[in-house]
PDB file of C-alpha atoms in Angstrom:
ATOM      1  CA  UNK B1031       6.148  12.252 -15.903  1.00 76.00           C
ATOM      2  CA  UNK B1032       8.599  14.986 -15.004  1.00 87.00           C
ATOM      3  CA  UNK B1033       6.606  16.126 -11.968  1.00 88.00           C
ATOM      4  CA  UNK B1034       6.962  12.704 -10.318  1.00 88.00           C
ATOM      5  CA  UNK B1035      10.701  12.643 -11.002  1.00 90.00           C
ATOM      6  CA  UNK B1036      11.030  15.946  -9.160  1.00 93.00           C
ATOM      7  CA  UNK B1037       8.397  15.473  -6.451  1.00 92.00           C
ATOM      8  CA  UNK B1038       9.440  12.046  -5.180  1.00 95.00           C
ATOM      9  CA  UNK B1039      13.019  12.993  -4.271  1.00 95.00           C
ATOM     10  CA  UNK B1040      11.756  16.206  -2.668  1.00 95.00           C
ATOM     11  CA  UNK B1041       9.229  14.266  -0.607  1.00 95.00           C
ATOM     12  CA  UNK B1042      11.849  11.659   0.346  1.00 96.00           C
ATOM     13  CA  UNK B1043      14.571  14.152   1.330  1.00 96.00           C
ATOM     14  CA  UNK B1044      13.360  14.831   4.906  1.00 95.00           C
ATOM     15  CA  UNK B1045      13.150  11.099   5.598  1.00 95.00           C
ATOM     16  CA  UNK B1046      16.620  10.344   4.265  1.00 97.00           C
ATOM     17  CA  UNK B1047      18.230  13.308   6.023  1.00 96.00           C
ATOM     18  CA  UNK B1048      16.366  12.733   9.293  1.00 94.00           C
ATOM     19  CA  UNK B1049      17.074   9.011   9.225  1.00 95.00           C
ATOM     20  CA  UNK B1050      20.807   9.481   8.693  1.00 97.00           C
ATOM     21  CA  UNK B1051      20.904  12.151  11.397  1.00 96.00           C
ATOM     22  CA  UNK B1052      19.088   9.860  13.816  1.00 94.00           C
ATOM     23  CA  UNK B1053      21.329   6.889  13.023  1.00 95.00           C
ATOM     24  CA  UNK B1054      24.371   9.039  13.814  1.00 96.00           C
ATOM     25  CA  UNK B1055      22.954  10.251  17.139  1.00 94.00           C
ATOM     26  CA  UNK B1056      19.947   8.166  18.244  1.00 93.00           C
ATOM     27  CA  UNK B1057      20.210   9.341  21.872  1.00 92.00           C
ATOM     28  CA  UNK B1058      18.723  12.717  20.888  1.00 90.00           C
ATOM     29  CA  UNK B1059      15.453  11.062  19.847  1.00 89.00           C
ATOM     30  CA  UNK B1060      15.117   8.624  22.764  1.00 90.00           C
ATOM     31  CA  UNK B1061      13.411  11.007  25.248  1.00 89.00           C
ATOM     32  CA  UNK B1062      10.679  11.947  22.775  1.00 85.00           C
ATOM     33  CA  UNK B1063      10.180   8.372  21.602  1.00 87.00           C
ATOM     34  CA  UNK B1064       9.997   6.837  25.079  1.00 89.00           C
ATOM     35  CA  UNK B1065       6.277   7.534  25.761  1.00 86.00           C
ATOM     36  CA  UNK B1066       5.258   6.256  22.323  1.00 85.00           C
ATOM     37  CA  UNK B1067       7.376   3.087  22.547  1.00 87.00           C
ATOM     38  CA  UNK B1068       6.092   2.363  26.065  1.00 88.00           C
ATOM     39  CA  UNK B1069       2.476   2.799  24.953  1.00 86.00           C
ATOM     40  CA  UNK B1070       2.994   0.599  21.865  1.00 85.00           C
ATOM     41  CA  UNK B1071       4.838  -2.079  23.846  1.00 86.00           C
ATOM     42  CA  UNK B1072       2.155  -2.108  26.544  1.00 87.00           C
ATOM     43  CA  UNK B1073      -0.623  -2.456  23.963  1.00 88.00           C
ATOM     44  CA  UNK B1074       1.296  -5.099  21.987  1.00 87.00           C
ATOM     45  CA  UNK B1075       2.027  -7.147  25.112  1.00 86.00           C
ATOM     46  CA  UNK B1076      -1.703  -7.381  25.806  1.00 88.00           C
ATOM     47  CA  UNK B1077      -2.584  -8.419  22.259  1.00 89.00           C
ATOM     48  CA  UNK B1078       0.381 -10.458  21.033  1.00 87.00           C
ATOM     49  CA  UNK B1079       1.622 -13.823  22.315  1.00 87.00           C
ATOM     50  CA  UNK B1080       5.258 -12.595  22.345  1.00 85.00           C
ATOM     51  CA  UNK B1081       6.832  -9.826  24.352  1.00 84.00           C
ATOM     52  CA  UNK B1082       7.827  -6.731  22.369  1.00 83.00           C
ATOM     53  CA  UNK B1083      11.314  -5.275  23.005  1.00 85.00           C
ATOM     54  CA  UNK B1084      11.256  -2.146  25.158  1.00 86.00           C
ATOM     55  CA  UNK B1085      14.693  -0.775  24.240  1.00 90.00           C
ATOM     56  CA  UNK B1086      13.731   2.684  22.972  1.00 91.00           C
ATOM     57  CA  UNK B1087      17.077   3.322  21.279  1.00 92.00           C
ATOM     58  CA  UNK B1088      16.685   0.104  19.284  1.00 93.00           C
ATOM     59  CA  UNK B1089      13.237   1.257  18.085  1.00 91.00           C
ATOM     60  CA  UNK B1090      14.626   4.689  17.169  1.00 93.00           C
ATOM     61  CA  UNK B1091      17.445   3.128  15.131  1.00 94.00           C
ATOM     62  CA  UNK B1092      15.072   0.723  13.374  1.00 93.00           C
ATOM     63  CA  UNK B1093      12.723   3.564  12.482  1.00 93.00           C
ATOM     64  CA  UNK B1094      15.630   5.637  11.173  1.00 95.00           C
ATOM     65  CA  UNK B1095      16.935   2.742   9.049  1.00 96.00           C
ATOM     66  CA  UNK B1096      13.463   2.200   7.590  1.00 96.00           C
ATOM     67  CA  UNK B1097      13.229   5.895   6.732  1.00 96.00           C
ATOM     68  CA  UNK B1098      16.607   5.919   4.990  1.00 97.00           C
ATOM     69  CA  UNK B1099      15.917   2.727   3.025  1.00 97.00           C
ATOM     70  CA  UNK B1100      12.324   3.527   2.038  1.00 97.00           C
ATOM     71  CA  UNK B1101      13.141   7.181   1.376  1.00 96.00           C
ATOM     72  CA  UNK B1102      16.035   6.246  -0.901  1.00 97.00           C
ATOM     73  CA  UNK B1103      13.929   3.749  -2.846  1.00 97.00           C
ATOM     74  CA  UNK B1104      11.103   6.259  -3.123  1.00 96.00           C
ATOM     75  CA  UNK B1105      13.460   8.984  -4.376  1.00 96.00           C
ATOM     76  CA  UNK B1106      14.849   6.570  -6.981  1.00 95.00           C
ATOM     77  CA  UNK B1107      11.301   5.638  -8.077  1.00 92.00           C
ATOM     78  CA  UNK B1108      11.718   2.014  -6.996  1.00 94.00           C
ATOM     79  CA  UNK B1109       8.492   0.532  -5.633  1.00 94.00           C
ATOM     80  CA  UNK B1110       7.031   4.031  -5.169  1.00 93.00           C
ATOM     81  CA  UNK B1111       3.602   2.957  -3.925  1.00 92.00           C
ATOM     82  CA  UNK B1112       4.943   0.483  -1.375  1.00 95.00           C
ATOM     83  CA  UNK B1113       7.680   2.805  -0.129  1.00 96.00           C
ATOM     84  CA  UNK B1114       5.170   5.659   0.179  1.00 96.00           C
ATOM     85  CA  UNK B1115       3.054   3.422   2.432  1.00 96.00           C
ATOM     86  CA  UNK B1116       6.105   2.456   4.501  1.00 96.00           C
ATOM     87  CA  UNK B1117       7.072   6.110   4.920  1.00 96.00           C
ATOM     88  CA  UNK B1118       3.464   6.938   5.823  1.00 95.00           C
ATOM     89  CA  UNK B1119       3.507   4.304   8.530  1.00 94.00           C
ATOM     90  CA  UNK B1120       6.829   5.571   9.893  1.00 92.00           C
ATOM     91  CA  UNK B1121       5.863   9.243  10.036  1.00 93.00           C
ATOM     92  CA  UNK B1122       2.869   8.695  12.340  1.00 91.00           C
ATOM     93  CA  UNK B1123       4.778   7.507  15.440  1.00 86.00           C
ATOM     94  CA  UNK B1124       7.540  10.011  14.714  1.00 86.00           C
ATOM     95  CA  UNK B1125       5.032  12.854  14.653  1.00 89.00           C
ATOM     96  CA  UNK B1126       3.306  11.649  17.804  1.00 85.00           C
ATOM     97  CA  UNK B1127       6.637  11.231  19.605  1.00 82.00           C
ATOM     98  CA  UNK B1128       8.430  14.354  18.434  1.00 82.00           C
ATOM     99  CA  UNK B1129       5.722  16.993  18.210  1.00 85.00           C
ATOM    100  CA  UNK B1130       3.523  16.611  21.266  1.00 82.00           C
ATOM    101  CA  UNK B1131       2.305  20.218  21.198  1.00 87.00           C
ATOM    102  CA  UNK B1132      -0.449  19.501  23.716  1.00 88.00           C
ATOM    103  CA  UNK B1133       2.176  18.951  26.436  1.00 85.00           C
ATOM    104  CA  UNK B1134       3.738  22.427  26.128  1.00 84.00           C
ATOM    105  CA  UNK B1135       2.619  25.482  28.099  1.00 87.00           C
ATOM    106  CA  UNK B1136       4.981  28.014  26.527  1.00 89.00           C
ATOM    107  CA  UNK B1137       3.108  29.582  23.552  1.00 89.00           C
ATOM    108  CA  UNK B1138       6.296  29.911  21.484  1.00 91.00           C
ATOM    109  CA  UNK B1139       7.268  26.277  22.023  1.00 88.00           C
ATOM    110  CA  UNK B1140       3.696  25.151  21.451  1.00 88.00           C
ATOM    111  CA  UNK B1141       3.517  27.104  18.178  1.00 91.00           C
ATOM    112  CA  UNK B1142       6.736  25.465  16.955  1.00 90.00           C
ATOM    113  CA  UNK B1143       5.437  22.014  17.836  1.00 89.00           C
ATOM    114  CA  UNK B1144       2.055  22.656  16.174  1.00 91.00           C
ATOM    115  CA  UNK B1145       3.854  23.922  13.084  1.00 92.00           C
ATOM    116  CA  UNK B1146       6.015  20.780  12.857  1.00 90.00           C
ATOM    117  CA  UNK B1147       3.022  18.555  13.625  1.00 92.00           C
ATOM    118  CA  UNK B1148       1.071  20.122  10.756  1.00 93.00           C
ATOM    119  CA  UNK B1149       4.093  19.932   8.444  1.00 93.00           C
ATOM    120  CA  UNK B1150       4.321  16.204   9.104  1.00 92.00           C
ATOM    121  CA  UNK B1151       0.597  15.726   8.524  1.00 93.00           C
ATOM    122  CA  UNK B1152       1.020  17.573   5.211  1.00 94.00           C
ATOM    123  CA  UNK B1153       3.873  15.236   4.266  1.00 94.00           C
ATOM    124  CA  UNK B1154       1.649  12.316   5.290  1.00 95.00           C
ATOM    125  CA  UNK B1155      -1.013  13.609   2.899  1.00 94.00           C
ATOM    126  CA  UNK B1156       1.515  13.765   0.064  1.00 93.00           C
ATOM    127  CA  UNK B1157       2.690  10.236   0.827  1.00 94.00           C
ATOM    128  CA  UNK B1158      -0.869   8.925   0.823  1.00 94.00           C
ATOM    129  CA  UNK B1159      -1.421  10.520  -2.583  1.00 92.00           C
ATOM    130  CA  UNK B1160       1.808   8.922  -3.799  1.00 92.00           C
ATOM    131  CA  UNK B1161       0.698   5.556  -2.410  1.00 91.00           C
ATOM    132  CA  UNK B1162      -2.424   5.540  -4.583  1.00 90.00           C
ATOM    133  CA  UNK B1163      -0.807   7.112  -7.663  1.00 88.00           C
ATOM    134  CA  UNK B1164      -0.978   4.627 -10.535  1.00 81.00           C
ATOM    135  CA  UNK B1165       0.931   6.958 -12.881  1.00 79.00           C
ATOM    136  CA  UNK B1166      -1.943   7.032 -15.333  1.00 75.00           C
ATOM    137  CA  UNK B1167      -2.207   3.257 -15.584  1.00 77.00           C
ATOM    138  CA  UNK B1168      -5.407   1.537 -14.564  1.00 79.00           C
ATOM    139  CA  UNK B1169      -5.507   0.248 -11.017  1.00 76.00           C
ATOM    140  CA  UNK B1170      -5.062  -3.412 -10.153  1.00 76.00           C
ATOM    141  CA  UNK B1171      -8.767  -3.669  -9.302  1.00 82.00           C
ATOM    142  CA  UNK B1172      -9.795  -2.280 -12.684  1.00 83.00           C
ATOM    143  CA  UNK B1173      -7.412  -4.615 -14.516  1.00 81.00           C
ATOM    144  CA  UNK B1174      -8.661  -7.616 -12.519  1.00 87.00           C
ATOM    145  CA  UNK B1175     -12.324  -6.806 -13.240  1.00 90.00           C
ATOM    146  CA  UNK B1176     -11.529  -6.303 -16.930  1.00 89.00           C
ATOM    147  CA  UNK B1177      -9.627  -9.602 -17.131  1.00 90.00           C
ATOM    148  CA  UNK B1178     -12.468 -11.436 -15.386  1.00 92.00           C
ATOM    149  CA  UNK B1179     -15.005  -9.987 -17.841  1.00 93.00           C
ATOM    150  CA  UNK B1180     -12.830 -11.001 -20.797  1.00 93.00           C
ATOM    151  CA  UNK B1181     -12.440 -14.504 -19.370  1.00 93.00           C
ATOM    152  CA  UNK B1182     -16.202 -14.788 -18.880  1.00 92.00           C
ATOM    153  CA  UNK B1183     -16.824 -13.609 -22.463  1.00 92.00           C
ATOM    154  CA  UNK B1184     -14.314 -16.088 -23.889  1.00 92.00           C
ATOM    155  CA  UNK B1185     -15.792 -18.905 -21.790  1.00 93.00           C
ATOM    156  CA  UNK B1186     -19.302 -18.080 -22.996  1.00 92.00           C
ATOM    157  CA  UNK B1187     -18.187 -18.009 -26.652  1.00 92.00           C
ATOM    158  CA  UNK B1188     -16.339 -21.308 -26.248  1.00 91.00           C
ATOM    159  CA  UNK B1189     -19.415 -22.858 -24.638  1.00 91.00           C
ATOM    160  CA  UNK B1190     -21.605 -21.704 -27.548  1.00 91.00           C
ATOM    161  CA  UNK B1191     -19.123 -23.118 -30.088  1.00 91.00           C
ATOM    162  CA  UNK B1192     -18.926 -26.410 -28.209  1.00 90.00           C
ATOM    163  CA  UNK B1193     -22.737 -26.646 -28.069  1.00 90.00           C
ATOM    164  CA  UNK B1194     -23.013 -26.051 -31.815  1.00 90.00           C
ATOM    165  CA  UNK B1195     -20.329 -28.669 -32.497  1.00 91.00           C
ATOM    166  CA  UNK B1196     -22.086 -31.175 -30.253  1.00 89.00           C
ATOM    167  CA  UNK B1197     -25.391 -30.628 -32.058  1.00 90.00           C
ATOM    168  CA  UNK B1198     -23.648 -30.932 -35.417  1.00 88.00           C
ATOM    169  CA  UNK B1199     -21.874 -34.123 -34.316  1.00 88.00           C
ATOM    170  CA  UNK B1200     -25.135 -35.590 -33.042  1.00 88.00           C
ATOM    171  CA  UNK B1201     -26.886 -34.854 -36.336  1.00 86.00           C
ATOM    172  CA  UNK B1202     -24.017 -36.397 -38.257  1.00 85.00           C
ATOM    173  CA  UNK B1203     -23.992 -39.482 -36.045  1.00 85.00           C
ATOM    174  CA  UNK B1204     -27.731 -39.940 -36.373  1.00 83.00           C
ATOM    175  CA  UNK B1205     -27.506 -39.671 -40.185  1.00 83.00           C
ATOM    176  CA  UNK B1206     -24.822 -42.357 -40.241  1.00 80.00           C
ATOM    177  CA  UNK B1207     -26.874 -44.775 -38.199  1.00 79.00           C
ATOM    178  CA  UNK B1208     -29.974 -43.952 -40.179  1.00 68.00           C
ATOM    179  CA  UNK B1209     -31.975 -42.877 -37.183  1.00 56.00           C
ATOM    180  CA  UNK B1210     -33.886 -39.661 -37.083  1.00 53.00           C
ATOM    181  CA  UNK B1211     -33.024 -37.299 -34.286  1.00 49.00           C
ATOM    182  CA  UNK B1212     -36.071 -36.188 -32.380  1.00 52.00           C
ATOM    183  CA  UNK B1213     -36.721 -32.613 -31.349  1.00 52.00           C
ATOM    184  CA  UNK B1214     -36.372 -33.548 -27.653  1.00 51.00           C
ATOM    185  CA  UNK B1215     -32.761 -34.635 -28.124  1.00 51.00           C
ATOM    186  CA  UNK B1216     -31.867 -31.269 -29.692  1.00 51.00           C
ATOM    187  CA  UNK B1217     -33.530 -29.334 -26.893  1.00 54.00           C
ATOM    188  CA  UNK B1218     -31.433 -31.150 -24.279  1.00 52.00           C
ATOM    189  CA  UNK B1219     -28.175 -30.084 -25.925  1.00 51.00           C
ATOM    190  CA  UNK B1220     -29.099 -26.452 -26.528  1.00 51.00           C
TER     191      UNK B1220
END
């Protein structure tokens, strides 16, 4: 659909531009990312058996590279649902690190931070919609349920055919040997 061909690159553009900008000058993002990285590292150290790196600049560069790669793939319509999820996951820490409006006392600065925070949450909403967009095709769950129902129907039909053949074969075998088949024997097979 034409709308998707236009919307995906538009939605990916801030990630690609911001990621390239951050890769060129990661030091600008380190002060804002420091509290978030420290909090994540502290939480991860308590819950994981390995120690998480605490180099904030390394985390900033990794996040920027993910944004450029996922944003480019999303804009090119390659793995759009997966890349939308990856971009969704990357925008949350970025928003929490870069737009901490609750820490500002100046009303002008606070308004700018709230505005950017809400812009990012709006982009997050668009990415979540893109992540569940099946482009008009049935979802994987629907297709799996449909395939299971078809398999059950085919199995049931094959079982009925096999039962009829077994009864027919038993009748034929009993005629050949000259024995009469009793009603009890037929009930067991059906």
